[in-house]
Short mmCIF file of C-alpha atoms in Angstrom, two decimals:
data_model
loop_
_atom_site.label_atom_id
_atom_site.label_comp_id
_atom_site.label_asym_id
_atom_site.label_seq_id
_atom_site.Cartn_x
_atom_site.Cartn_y
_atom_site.Cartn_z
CA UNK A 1 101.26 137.14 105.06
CA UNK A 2 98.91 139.81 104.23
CA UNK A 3 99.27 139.50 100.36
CA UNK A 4 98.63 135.72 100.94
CA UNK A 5 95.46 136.24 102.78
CA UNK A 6 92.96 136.87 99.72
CA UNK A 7 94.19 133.11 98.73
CA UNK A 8 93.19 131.82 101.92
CA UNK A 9 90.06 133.33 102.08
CA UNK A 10 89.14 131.84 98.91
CA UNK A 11 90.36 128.41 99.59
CA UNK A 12 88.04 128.16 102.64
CA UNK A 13 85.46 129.61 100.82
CA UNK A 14 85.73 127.19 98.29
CA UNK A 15 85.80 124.28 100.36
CA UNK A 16 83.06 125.39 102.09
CA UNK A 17 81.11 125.85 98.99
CA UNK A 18 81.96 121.87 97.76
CA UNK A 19 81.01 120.80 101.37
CA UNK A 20 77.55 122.18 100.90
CA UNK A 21 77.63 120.99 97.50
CA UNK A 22 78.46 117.50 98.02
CA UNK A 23 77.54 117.08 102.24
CA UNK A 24 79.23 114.18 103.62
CA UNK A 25 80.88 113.21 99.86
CA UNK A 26 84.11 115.33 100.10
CA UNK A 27 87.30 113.52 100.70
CA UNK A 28 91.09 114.73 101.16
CA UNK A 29 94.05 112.64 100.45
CA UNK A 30 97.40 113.60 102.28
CA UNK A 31 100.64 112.77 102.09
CA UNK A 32 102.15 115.16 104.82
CA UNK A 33 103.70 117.01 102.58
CA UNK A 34 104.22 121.46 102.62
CA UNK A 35 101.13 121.71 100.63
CA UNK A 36 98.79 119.01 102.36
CA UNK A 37 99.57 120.39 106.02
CA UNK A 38 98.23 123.80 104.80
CA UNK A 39 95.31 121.70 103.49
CA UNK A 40 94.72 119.70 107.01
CA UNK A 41 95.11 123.21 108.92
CA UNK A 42 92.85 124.75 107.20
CA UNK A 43 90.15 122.22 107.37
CA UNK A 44 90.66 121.53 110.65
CA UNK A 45 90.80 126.07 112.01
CA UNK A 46 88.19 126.37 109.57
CA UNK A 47 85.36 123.41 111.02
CA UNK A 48 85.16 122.10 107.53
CA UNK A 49 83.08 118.78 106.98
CA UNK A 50 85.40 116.98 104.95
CA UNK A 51 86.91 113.72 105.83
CA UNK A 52 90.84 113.16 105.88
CA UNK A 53 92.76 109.90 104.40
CA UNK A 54 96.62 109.28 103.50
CA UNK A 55 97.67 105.80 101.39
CA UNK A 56 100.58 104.12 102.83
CA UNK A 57 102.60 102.38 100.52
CA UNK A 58 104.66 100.46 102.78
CA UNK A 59 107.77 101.92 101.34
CA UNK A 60 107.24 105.74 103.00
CA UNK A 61 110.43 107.49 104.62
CA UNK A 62 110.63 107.17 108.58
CA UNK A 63 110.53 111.20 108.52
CA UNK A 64 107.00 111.21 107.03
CA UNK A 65 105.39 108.89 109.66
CA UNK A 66 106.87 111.12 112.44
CA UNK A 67 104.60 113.88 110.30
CA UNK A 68 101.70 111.86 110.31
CA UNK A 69 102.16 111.17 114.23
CA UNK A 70 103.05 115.28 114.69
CA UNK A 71 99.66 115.77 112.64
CA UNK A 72 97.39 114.05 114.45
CA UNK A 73 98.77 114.99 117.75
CA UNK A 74 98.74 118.48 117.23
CA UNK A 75 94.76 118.15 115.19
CA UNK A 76 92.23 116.15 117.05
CA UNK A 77 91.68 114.55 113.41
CA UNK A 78 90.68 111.10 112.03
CA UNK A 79 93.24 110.28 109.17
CA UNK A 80 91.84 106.81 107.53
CA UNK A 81 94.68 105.08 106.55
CA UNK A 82 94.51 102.74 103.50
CA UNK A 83 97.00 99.83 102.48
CA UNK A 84 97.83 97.99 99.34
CA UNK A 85 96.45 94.74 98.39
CA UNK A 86 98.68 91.93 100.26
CA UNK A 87 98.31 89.40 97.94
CA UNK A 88 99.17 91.42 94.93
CA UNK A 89 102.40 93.17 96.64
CA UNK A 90 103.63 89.11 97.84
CA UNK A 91 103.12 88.18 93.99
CA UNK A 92 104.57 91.49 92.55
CA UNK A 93 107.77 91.36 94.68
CA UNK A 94 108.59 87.19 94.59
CA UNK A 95 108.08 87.26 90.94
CA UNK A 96 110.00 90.47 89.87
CA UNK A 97 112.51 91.51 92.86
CA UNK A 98 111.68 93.97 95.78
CA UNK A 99 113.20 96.72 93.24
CA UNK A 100 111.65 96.11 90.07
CA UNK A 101 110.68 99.89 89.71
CA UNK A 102 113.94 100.64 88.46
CA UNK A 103 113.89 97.95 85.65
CA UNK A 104 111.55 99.95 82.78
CA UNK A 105 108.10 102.67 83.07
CA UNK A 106 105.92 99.53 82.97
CA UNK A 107 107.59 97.66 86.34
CA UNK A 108 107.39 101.34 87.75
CA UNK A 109 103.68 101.90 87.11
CA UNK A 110 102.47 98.38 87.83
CA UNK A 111 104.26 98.96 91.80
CA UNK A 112 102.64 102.65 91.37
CA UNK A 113 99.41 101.08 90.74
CA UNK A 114 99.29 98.21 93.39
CA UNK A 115 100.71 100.42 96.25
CA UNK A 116 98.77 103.83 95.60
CA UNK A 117 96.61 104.04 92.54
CA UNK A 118 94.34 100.57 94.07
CA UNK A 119 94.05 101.73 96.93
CA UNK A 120 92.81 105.57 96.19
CA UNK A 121 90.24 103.75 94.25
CA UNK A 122 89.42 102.24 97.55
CA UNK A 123 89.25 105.32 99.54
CA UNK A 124 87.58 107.83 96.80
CA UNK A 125 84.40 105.41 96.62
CA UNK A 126 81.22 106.90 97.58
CA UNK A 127 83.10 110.16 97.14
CA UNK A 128 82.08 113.05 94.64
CA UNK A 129 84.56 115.54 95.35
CA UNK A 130 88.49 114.86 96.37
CA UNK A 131 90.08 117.56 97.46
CA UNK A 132 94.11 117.50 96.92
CA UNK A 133 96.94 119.48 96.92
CA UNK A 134 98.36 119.57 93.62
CA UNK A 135 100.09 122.91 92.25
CA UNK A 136 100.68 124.42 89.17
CA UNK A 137 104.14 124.82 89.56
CA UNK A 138 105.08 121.19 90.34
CA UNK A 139 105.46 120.19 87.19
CA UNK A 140 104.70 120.71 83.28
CA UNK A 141 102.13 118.01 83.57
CA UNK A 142 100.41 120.01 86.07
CA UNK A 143 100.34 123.28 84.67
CA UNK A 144 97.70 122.33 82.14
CA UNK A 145 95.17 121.48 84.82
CA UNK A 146 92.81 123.15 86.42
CA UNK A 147 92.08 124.46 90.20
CA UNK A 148 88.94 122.57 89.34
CA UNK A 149 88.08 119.59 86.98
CA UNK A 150 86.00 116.27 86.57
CA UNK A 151 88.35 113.42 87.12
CA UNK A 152 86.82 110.70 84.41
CA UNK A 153 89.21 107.98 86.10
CA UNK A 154 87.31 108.28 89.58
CA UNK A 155 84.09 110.06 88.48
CA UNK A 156 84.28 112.93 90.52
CA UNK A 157 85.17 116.56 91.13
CA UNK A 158 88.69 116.90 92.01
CA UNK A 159 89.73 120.53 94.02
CA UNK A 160 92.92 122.00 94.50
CA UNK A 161 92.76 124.54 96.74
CA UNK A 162 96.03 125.79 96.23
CA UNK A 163 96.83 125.35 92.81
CA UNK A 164 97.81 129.03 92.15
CA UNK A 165 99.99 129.44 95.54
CA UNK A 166 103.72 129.21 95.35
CA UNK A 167 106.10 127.16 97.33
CA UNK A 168 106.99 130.45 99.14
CA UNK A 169 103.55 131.01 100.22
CA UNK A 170 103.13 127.11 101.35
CA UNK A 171 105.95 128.06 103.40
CA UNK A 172 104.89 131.04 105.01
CA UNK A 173 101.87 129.79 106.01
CA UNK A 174 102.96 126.31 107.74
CA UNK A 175 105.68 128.75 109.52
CA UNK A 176 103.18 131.62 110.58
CA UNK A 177 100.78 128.86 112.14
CA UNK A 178 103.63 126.64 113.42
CA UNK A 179 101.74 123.72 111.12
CA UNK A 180 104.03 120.07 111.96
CA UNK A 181 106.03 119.30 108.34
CA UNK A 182 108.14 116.79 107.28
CA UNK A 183 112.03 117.04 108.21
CA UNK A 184 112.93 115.96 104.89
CA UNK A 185 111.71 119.27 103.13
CA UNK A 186 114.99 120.87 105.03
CA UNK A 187 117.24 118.68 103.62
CA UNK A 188 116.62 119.41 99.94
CA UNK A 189 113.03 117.30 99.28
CA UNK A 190 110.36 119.20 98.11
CA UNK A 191 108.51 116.36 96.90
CA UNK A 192 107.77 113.29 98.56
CA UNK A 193 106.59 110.19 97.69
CA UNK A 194 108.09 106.48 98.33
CA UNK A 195 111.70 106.09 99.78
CA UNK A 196 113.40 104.07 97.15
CA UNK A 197 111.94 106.20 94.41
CA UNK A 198 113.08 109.94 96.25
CA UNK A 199 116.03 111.66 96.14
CA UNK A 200 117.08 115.42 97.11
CA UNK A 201 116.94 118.13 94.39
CA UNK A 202 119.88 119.71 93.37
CA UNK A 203 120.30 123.13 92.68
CA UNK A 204 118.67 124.96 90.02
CA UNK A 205 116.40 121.64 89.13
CA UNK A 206 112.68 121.47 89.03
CA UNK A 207 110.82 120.63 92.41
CA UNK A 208 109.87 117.03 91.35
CA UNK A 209 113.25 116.18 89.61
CA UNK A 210 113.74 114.04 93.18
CA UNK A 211 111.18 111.65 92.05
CA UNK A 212 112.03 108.88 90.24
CA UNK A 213 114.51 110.77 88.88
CA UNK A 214 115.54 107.32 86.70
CA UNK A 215 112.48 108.63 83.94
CA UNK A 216 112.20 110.98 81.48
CA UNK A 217 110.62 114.66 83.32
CA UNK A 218 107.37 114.27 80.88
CA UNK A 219 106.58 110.89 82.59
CA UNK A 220 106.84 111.89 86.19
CA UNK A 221 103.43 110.74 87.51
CA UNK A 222 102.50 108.01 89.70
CA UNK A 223 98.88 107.61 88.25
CA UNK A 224 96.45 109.61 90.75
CA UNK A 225 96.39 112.77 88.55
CA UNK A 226 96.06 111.40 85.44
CA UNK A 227 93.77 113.59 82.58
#
């Protein structure tokens, strides 16, 4: 813990630093996972002015709502929830099948766009900094970002406070502060997104080969990070 501390130190003080930056226009999107439970801790130990929201899909594991219910239990936090449009879900899934996704990339990133990509456009407006918690080591497509970068799709700052941390050091921490986190990481899911498009890793694969594991490894993104 004590060679992890300099990285803490300097993700609050970043935070703080965007907070006073940008006031009341720094937003962080969760999805319960290791990394964003660091994220909500720290916020939340550290009195940091930045609101909280989560987008739920309708298609999210039972495992990661009893996270969400753990969370806010345990942190006297707000979590805004946001929801896909209802009217283009009903016309997605009567005119293509309630699995389309597995059909070709296009069905995949047309469900990835109405259930997630809609509404973060929702919930980032009025924002000009989002705060998330990508790593570097999550994937190839990752490791060419940056800790910090302009986002042109959302016009904003987008922050990841622990880019440069390693799974072992997410870890730590949520065990050292007894931080809630989501059943499903201790059955072999490192990553988690929606429940028809996440599987377990197997041995000696990359941490995001569970998701949608259908597709080619280059074109493993949903459509939030794109650069």
């Amino acid at each position: 813990m004590e060679n992890l501390q300099h990285k803490i130190n300097q993700a609050i003080a970043s935070i703080r630093s965007l907070t006073v930056r940008f006031e009341d226009a720094v937003a962080f999107s969760t999805s319960f996972g290791w990394e964003d439970q660091v994220i909500t801790h720290l916020l939340y130990a550290n009195r940091l002015p930045v609101s909280i929201f989560t987008l739920d899909t309708g298609r999210l594991f039972p495992e990661t709502y009893k996270v969400w219910s753990d969370t806010i239990r345990k942190y006297p936090v707000e979590i805004q929830a946001y929801y896909p449009n209802t009217n283009a879900v009903q016309k997605m899934v009567s005119e293509k099948g309630p699995f389309s996704f597995y059909e070709s990339i296009e069905n995949r990133k047309e469900c990835c766009y109405i259930r997630k990509v809609e509404p973060l456009t929702r919930a980032l407006k009025g924002q000009q900094c989002w705060i998330t918690g990508i790593r570097a080591e999550q994937s190839t497509t990752r490791m060419d970002m940056k800790a910090s970068e302009w986002d042109d799709q959302y016009q904003l700052t987008k922050f990841a406070p622990l880019f440069d941390w390693t799974l072992d050091e997410v870890k730590l921490y949520v065990k050292h502060f007894g931080i809630p986190y989501n059943a499903l990481h201790e059955k072999g899911f490192p990553s988690i997104g929606c429940q028809p498009c996440t599987r377990a890793v197997r041995d000696g694969e990359d941490v995001r080969a569970g998701r949608w594991w259908w597709e080619e490894q280059t074109k493993k993104e949903c459509g939030l990070h794109v650069r």
